[in-house]
mmCIF file of C-alpha atoms in Angstrom:
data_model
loop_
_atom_site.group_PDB
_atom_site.id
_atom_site.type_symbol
_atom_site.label_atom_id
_atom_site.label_comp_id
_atom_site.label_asym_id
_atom_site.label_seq_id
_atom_site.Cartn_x
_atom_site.Cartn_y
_atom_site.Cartn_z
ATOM 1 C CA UNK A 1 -10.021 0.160 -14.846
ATOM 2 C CA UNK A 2 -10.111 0.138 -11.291
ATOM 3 C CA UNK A 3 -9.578 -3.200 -9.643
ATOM 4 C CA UNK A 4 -9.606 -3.061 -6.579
ATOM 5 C CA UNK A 5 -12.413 -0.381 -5.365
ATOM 6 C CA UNK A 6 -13.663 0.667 -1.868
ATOM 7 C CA UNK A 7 -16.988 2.705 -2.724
ATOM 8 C CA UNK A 8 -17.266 4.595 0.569
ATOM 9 C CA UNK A 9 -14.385 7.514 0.556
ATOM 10 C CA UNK A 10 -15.896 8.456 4.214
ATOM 11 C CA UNK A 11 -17.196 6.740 7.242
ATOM 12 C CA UNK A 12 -18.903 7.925 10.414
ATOM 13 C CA UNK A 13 -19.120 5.540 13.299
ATOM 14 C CA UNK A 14 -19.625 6.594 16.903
ATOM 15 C CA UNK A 15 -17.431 5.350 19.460
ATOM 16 C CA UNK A 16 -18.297 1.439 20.604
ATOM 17 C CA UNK A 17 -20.259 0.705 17.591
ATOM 18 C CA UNK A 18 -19.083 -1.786 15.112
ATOM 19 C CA UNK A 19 -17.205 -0.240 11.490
ATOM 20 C CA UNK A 20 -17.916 -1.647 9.105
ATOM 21 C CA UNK A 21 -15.671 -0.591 5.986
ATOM 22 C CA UNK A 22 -16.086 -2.833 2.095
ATOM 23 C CA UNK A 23 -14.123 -3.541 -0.517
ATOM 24 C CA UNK A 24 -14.781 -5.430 -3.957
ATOM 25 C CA UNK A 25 -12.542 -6.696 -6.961
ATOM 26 C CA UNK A 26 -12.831 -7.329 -10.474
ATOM 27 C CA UNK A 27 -9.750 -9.448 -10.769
ATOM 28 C CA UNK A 28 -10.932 -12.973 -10.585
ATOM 29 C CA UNK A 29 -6.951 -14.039 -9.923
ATOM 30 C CA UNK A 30 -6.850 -12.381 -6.576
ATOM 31 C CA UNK A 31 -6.269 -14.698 -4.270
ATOM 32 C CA UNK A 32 -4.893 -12.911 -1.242
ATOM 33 C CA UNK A 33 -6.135 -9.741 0.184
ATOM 34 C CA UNK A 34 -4.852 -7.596 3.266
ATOM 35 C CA UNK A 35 -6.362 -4.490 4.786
ATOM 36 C CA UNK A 36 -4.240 -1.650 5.915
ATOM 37 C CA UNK A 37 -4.206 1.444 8.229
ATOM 38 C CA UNK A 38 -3.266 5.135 7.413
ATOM 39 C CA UNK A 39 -2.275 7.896 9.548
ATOM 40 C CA UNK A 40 -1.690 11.501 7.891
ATOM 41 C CA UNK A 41 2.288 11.586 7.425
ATOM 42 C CA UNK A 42 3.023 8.186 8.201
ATOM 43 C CA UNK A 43 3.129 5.021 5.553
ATOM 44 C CA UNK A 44 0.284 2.251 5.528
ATOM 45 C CA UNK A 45 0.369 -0.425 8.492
ATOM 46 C CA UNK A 46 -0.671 -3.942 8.275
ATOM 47 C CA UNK A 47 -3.726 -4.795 9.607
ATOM 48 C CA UNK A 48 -5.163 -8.255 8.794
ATOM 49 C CA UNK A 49 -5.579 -10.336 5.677
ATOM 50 C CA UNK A 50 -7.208 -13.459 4.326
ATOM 51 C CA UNK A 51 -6.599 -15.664 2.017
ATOM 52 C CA UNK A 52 -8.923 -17.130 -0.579
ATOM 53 C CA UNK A 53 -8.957 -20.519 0.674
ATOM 54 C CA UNK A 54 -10.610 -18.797 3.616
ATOM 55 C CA UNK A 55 -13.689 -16.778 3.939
ATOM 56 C CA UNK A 56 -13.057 -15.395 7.648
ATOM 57 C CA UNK A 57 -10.000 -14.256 9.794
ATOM 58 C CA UNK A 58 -9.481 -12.232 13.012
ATOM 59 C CA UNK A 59 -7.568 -10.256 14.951
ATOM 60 C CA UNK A 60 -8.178 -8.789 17.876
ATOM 61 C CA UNK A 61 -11.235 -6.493 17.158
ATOM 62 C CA UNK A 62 -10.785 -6.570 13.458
ATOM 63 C CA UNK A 63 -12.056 -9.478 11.445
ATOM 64 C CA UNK A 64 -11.904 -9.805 7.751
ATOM 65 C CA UNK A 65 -14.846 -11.439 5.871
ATOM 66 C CA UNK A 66 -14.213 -12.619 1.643
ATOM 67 C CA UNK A 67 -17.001 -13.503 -0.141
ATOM 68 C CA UNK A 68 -15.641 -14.943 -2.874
ATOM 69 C CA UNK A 69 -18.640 -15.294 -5.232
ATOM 70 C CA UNK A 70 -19.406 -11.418 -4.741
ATOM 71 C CA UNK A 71 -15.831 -10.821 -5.208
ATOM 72 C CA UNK A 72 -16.508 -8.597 -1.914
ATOM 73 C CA UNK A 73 -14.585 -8.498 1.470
ATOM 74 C CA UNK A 74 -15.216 -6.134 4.381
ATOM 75 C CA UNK A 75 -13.170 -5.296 7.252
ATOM 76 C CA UNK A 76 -15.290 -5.075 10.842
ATOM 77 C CA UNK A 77 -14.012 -3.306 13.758
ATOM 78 C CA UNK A 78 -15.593 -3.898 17.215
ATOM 79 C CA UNK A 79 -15.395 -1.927 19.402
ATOM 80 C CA UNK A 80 -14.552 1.463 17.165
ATOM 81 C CA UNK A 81 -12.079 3.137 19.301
ATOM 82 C CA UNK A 82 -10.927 6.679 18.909
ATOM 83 C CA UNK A 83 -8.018 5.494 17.852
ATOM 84 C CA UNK A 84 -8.896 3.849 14.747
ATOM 85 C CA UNK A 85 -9.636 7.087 12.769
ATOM 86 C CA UNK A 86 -7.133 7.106 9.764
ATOM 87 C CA UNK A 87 -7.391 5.825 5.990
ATOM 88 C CA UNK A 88 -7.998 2.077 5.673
ATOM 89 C CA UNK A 89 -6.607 0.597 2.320
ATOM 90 C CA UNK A 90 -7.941 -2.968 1.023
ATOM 91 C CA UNK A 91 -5.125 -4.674 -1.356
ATOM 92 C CA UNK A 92 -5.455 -7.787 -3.671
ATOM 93 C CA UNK A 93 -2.580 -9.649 -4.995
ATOM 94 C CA UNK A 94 -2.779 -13.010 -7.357
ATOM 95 C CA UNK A 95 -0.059 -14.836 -5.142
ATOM 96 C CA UNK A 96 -0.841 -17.992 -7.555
ATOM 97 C CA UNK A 97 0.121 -16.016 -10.058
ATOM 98 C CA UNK A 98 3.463 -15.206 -8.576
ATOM 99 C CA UNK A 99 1.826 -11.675 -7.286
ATOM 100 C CA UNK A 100 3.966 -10.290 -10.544
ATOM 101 C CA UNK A 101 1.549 -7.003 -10.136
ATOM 102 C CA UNK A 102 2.255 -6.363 -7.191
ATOM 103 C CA UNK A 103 -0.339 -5.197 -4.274
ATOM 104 C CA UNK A 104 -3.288 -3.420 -5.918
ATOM 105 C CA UNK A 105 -5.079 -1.192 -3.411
ATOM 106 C CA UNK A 106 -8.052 0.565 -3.211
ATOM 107 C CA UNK A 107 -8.321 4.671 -2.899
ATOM 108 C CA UNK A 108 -9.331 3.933 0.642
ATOM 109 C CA UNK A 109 -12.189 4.568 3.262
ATOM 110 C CA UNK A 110 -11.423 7.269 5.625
ATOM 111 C CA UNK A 111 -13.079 6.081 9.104
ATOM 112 C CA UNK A 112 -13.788 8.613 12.248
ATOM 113 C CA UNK A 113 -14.770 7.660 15.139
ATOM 114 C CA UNK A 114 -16.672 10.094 16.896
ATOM 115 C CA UNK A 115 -16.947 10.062 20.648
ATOM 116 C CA UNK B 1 14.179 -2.772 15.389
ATOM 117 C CA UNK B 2 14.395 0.162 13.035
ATOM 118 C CA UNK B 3 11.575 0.676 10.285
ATOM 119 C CA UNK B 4 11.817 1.727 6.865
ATOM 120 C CA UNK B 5 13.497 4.891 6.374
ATOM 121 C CA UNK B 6 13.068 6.805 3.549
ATOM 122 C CA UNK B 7 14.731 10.027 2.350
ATOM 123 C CA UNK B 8 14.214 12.808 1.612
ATOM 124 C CA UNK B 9 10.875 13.126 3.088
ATOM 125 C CA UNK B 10 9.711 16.208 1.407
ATOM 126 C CA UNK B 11 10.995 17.639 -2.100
ATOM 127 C CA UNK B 12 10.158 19.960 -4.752
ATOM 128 C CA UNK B 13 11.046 20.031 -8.241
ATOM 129 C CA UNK B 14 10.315 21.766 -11.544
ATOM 130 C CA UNK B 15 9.198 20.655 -14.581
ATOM 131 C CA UNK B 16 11.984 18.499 -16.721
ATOM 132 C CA UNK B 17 13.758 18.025 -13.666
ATOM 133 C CA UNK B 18 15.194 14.520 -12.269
ATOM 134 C CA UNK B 19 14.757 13.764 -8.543
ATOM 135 C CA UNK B 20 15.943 10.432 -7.153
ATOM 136 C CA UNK B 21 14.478 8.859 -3.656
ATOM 137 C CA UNK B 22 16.458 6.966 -1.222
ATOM 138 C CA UNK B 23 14.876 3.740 0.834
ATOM 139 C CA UNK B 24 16.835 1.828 3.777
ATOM 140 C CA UNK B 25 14.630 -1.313 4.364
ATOM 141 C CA UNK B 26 14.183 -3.446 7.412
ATOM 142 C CA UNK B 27 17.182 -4.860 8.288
ATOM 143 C CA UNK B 28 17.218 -8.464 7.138
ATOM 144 C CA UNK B 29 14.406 -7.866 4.702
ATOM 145 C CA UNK B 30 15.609 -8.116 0.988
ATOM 146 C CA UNK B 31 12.710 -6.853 -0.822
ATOM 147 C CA UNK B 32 11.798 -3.767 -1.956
ATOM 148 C CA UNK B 33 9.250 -2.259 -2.919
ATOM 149 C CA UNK B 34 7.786 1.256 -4.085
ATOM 150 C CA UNK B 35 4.274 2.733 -4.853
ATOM 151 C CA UNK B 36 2.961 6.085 -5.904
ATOM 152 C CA UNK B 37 -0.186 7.590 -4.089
ATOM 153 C CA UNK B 38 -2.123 10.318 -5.597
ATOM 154 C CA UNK B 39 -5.610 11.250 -4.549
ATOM 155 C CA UNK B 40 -6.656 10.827 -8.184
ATOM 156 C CA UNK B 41 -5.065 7.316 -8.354
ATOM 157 C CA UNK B 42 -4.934 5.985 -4.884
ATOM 158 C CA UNK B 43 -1.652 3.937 -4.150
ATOM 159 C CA UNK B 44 -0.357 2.236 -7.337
ATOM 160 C CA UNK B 45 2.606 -0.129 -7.918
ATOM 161 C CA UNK B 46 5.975 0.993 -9.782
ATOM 162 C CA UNK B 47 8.298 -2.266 -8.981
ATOM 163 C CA UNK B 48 9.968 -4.268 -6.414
ATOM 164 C CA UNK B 49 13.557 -5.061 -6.085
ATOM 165 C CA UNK B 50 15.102 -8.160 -4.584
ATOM 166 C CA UNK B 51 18.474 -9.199 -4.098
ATOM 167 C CA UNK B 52 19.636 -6.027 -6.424
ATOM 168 C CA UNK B 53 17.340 -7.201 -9.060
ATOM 169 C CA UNK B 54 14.136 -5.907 -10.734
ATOM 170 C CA UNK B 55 11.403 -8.690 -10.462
ATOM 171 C CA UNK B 56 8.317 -6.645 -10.899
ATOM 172 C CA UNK B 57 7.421 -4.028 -12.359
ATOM 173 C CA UNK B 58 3.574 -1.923 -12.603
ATOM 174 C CA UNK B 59 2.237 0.083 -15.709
ATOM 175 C CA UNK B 60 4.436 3.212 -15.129
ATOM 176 C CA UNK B 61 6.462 5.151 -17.949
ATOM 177 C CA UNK B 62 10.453 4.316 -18.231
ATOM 178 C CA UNK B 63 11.064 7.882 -17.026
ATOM 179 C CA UNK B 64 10.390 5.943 -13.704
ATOM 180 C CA UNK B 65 13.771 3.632 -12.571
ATOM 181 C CA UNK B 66 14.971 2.091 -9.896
ATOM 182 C CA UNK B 67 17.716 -0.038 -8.356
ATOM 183 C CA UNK B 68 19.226 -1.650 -4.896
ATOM 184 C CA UNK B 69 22.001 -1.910 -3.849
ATOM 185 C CA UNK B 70 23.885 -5.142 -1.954
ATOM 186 C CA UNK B 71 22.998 -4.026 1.397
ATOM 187 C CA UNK B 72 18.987 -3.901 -0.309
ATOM 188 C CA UNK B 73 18.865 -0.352 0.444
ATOM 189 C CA UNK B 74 16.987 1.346 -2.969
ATOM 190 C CA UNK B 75 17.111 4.194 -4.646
ATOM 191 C CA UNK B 76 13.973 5.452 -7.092
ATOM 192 C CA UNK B 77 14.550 7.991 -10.204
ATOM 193 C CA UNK B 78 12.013 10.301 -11.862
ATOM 194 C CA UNK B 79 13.782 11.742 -14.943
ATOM 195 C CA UNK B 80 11.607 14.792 -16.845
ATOM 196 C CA UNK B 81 9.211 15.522 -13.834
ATOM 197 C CA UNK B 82 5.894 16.652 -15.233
ATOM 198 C CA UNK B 83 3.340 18.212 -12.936
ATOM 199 C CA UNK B 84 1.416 14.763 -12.751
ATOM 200 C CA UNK B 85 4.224 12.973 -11.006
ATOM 201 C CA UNK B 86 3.468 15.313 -7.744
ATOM 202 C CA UNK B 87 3.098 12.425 -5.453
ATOM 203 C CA UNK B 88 3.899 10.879 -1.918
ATOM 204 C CA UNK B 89 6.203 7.703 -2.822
ATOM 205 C CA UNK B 90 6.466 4.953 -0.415
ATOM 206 C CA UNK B 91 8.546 2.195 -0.031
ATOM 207 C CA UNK B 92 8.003 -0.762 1.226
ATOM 208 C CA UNK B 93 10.497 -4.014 2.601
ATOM 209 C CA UNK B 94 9.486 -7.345 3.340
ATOM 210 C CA UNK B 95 11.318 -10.427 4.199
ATOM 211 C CA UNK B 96 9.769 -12.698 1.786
ATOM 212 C CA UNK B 97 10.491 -13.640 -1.999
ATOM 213 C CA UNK B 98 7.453 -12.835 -3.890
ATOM 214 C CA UNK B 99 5.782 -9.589 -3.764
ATOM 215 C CA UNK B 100 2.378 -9.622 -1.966
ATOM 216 C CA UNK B 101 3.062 -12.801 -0.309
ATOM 217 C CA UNK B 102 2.022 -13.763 3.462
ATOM 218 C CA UNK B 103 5.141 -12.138 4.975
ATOM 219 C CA UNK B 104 3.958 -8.486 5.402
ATOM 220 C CA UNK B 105 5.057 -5.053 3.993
ATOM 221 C CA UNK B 106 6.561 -2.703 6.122
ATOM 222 C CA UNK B 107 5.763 0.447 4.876
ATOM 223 C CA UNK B 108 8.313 3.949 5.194
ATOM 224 C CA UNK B 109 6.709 7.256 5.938
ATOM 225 C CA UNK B 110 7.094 7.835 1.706
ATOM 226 C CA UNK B 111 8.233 10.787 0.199
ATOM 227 C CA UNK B 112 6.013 14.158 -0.510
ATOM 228 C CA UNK B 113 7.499 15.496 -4.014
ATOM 229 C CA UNK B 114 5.796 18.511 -5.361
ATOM 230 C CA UNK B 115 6.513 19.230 -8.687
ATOM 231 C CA UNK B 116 6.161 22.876 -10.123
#
């Protein structure tokens, strides 16, 4: 039973345009969720992440949005840069819960930005 | 300030095999944590040390082990490799006390094992 699923295992956004990249959860306890980024060969790097109590937070370009009643969150990126092409992972964790499970991720969106 | 290092970074095995992974955290961070990624699976949760202990642990079999050590540097064990535990493991070190709270992971470049 997947928790924690990102529905999209591709996305094609040309350069400027806004990503858009979504994640939803099953797991009614997660109350924290973070986004990160994936380069072939390298480990995951922390993006941005939100807590429950909120439902926006940014960054820079990226701002998270958690809609709580959907159990949904997306991550948008504006402007896509080359740059950002890699393997974004959402994660959930039940922090009130002493986050005893750990981070659950998602199998991830692979974004390219295409010039 | 140096990131997570993790050792070796590829490694192949055969069946029934052991293989044990070597972490060096952040220094100053005092958690540890490691995660298997598959494509099948995605990235999934084995357990996180901290302060030399075992606090957490995800739904893996006890052929999986770990432990850390005083200066919080960890060590993962696979004992009886079977095919399925081909895998890039990555470790990951925080500062904080409870896994998946506000202070961030740091994540290592993980480990490719191939298992034959």
């Amino acid at each position: 039973d997947q928790q924690v699923k990102q529905n999209s295992p591709s996305l094609s956004v040309q350069e400027g345009r806004i990503s858009i990249l979504n994640c939803d959860y099953t797991n009614s306890m997660f109350d924290y969720f973070l986004w990160y980024k994936k380069y072939p060969a390298e480990g995951p790097t922390f993006l941005i992440s939100i807590s429950s109590i909120k439902d926006k937070n940014e960054d820079g370009r990226f701002t998270v949005f958690l809609n709580k009643s959907a159990k949904h969150l997306s991550l948008h990126i504006v402007p896509s840069q080359p740059g950002d092409s890699a393997v974004y992972f959402c994660a959930a964790s039940a922090l009130s819960g002493g986050g005893a499970d750990g981070l659950t991720f998602g199998k991830g969106t692979h974004l390219i930005i295409q010039p | 300030k140096a990131g997570v290092t993790q050792t070796p970074r590829y490694l192949i095995k055969t069946r029934g095999q052991q293989v044990t992974l070597s972490c060096s955290p952040i220094s100053g961070h005092r958690s540890v944590s490691w995660y298997q990624q598959t494509p099948g699976q995605g990235l999934q949760f084995l357990f996180e040390y901290f302060s030399e202990t075992q606090r957490n642990k995800g739904n893996f079999p006890g052929r999986f082990s770990g432990r850390q050590f005083s200066n919080s540097r960890s060590e993962m064990n696979v004992s009886t490799l079977e095919l399925g535990d081909s895998a890039l493991y990555l470790c990951a070190s925080s500062v904080g006390i409870t896994i998946g709270a506000s202070d961030t992971q740091y994540f290592g470049p993980g480990t490719r094992l191939t298992v034959l």
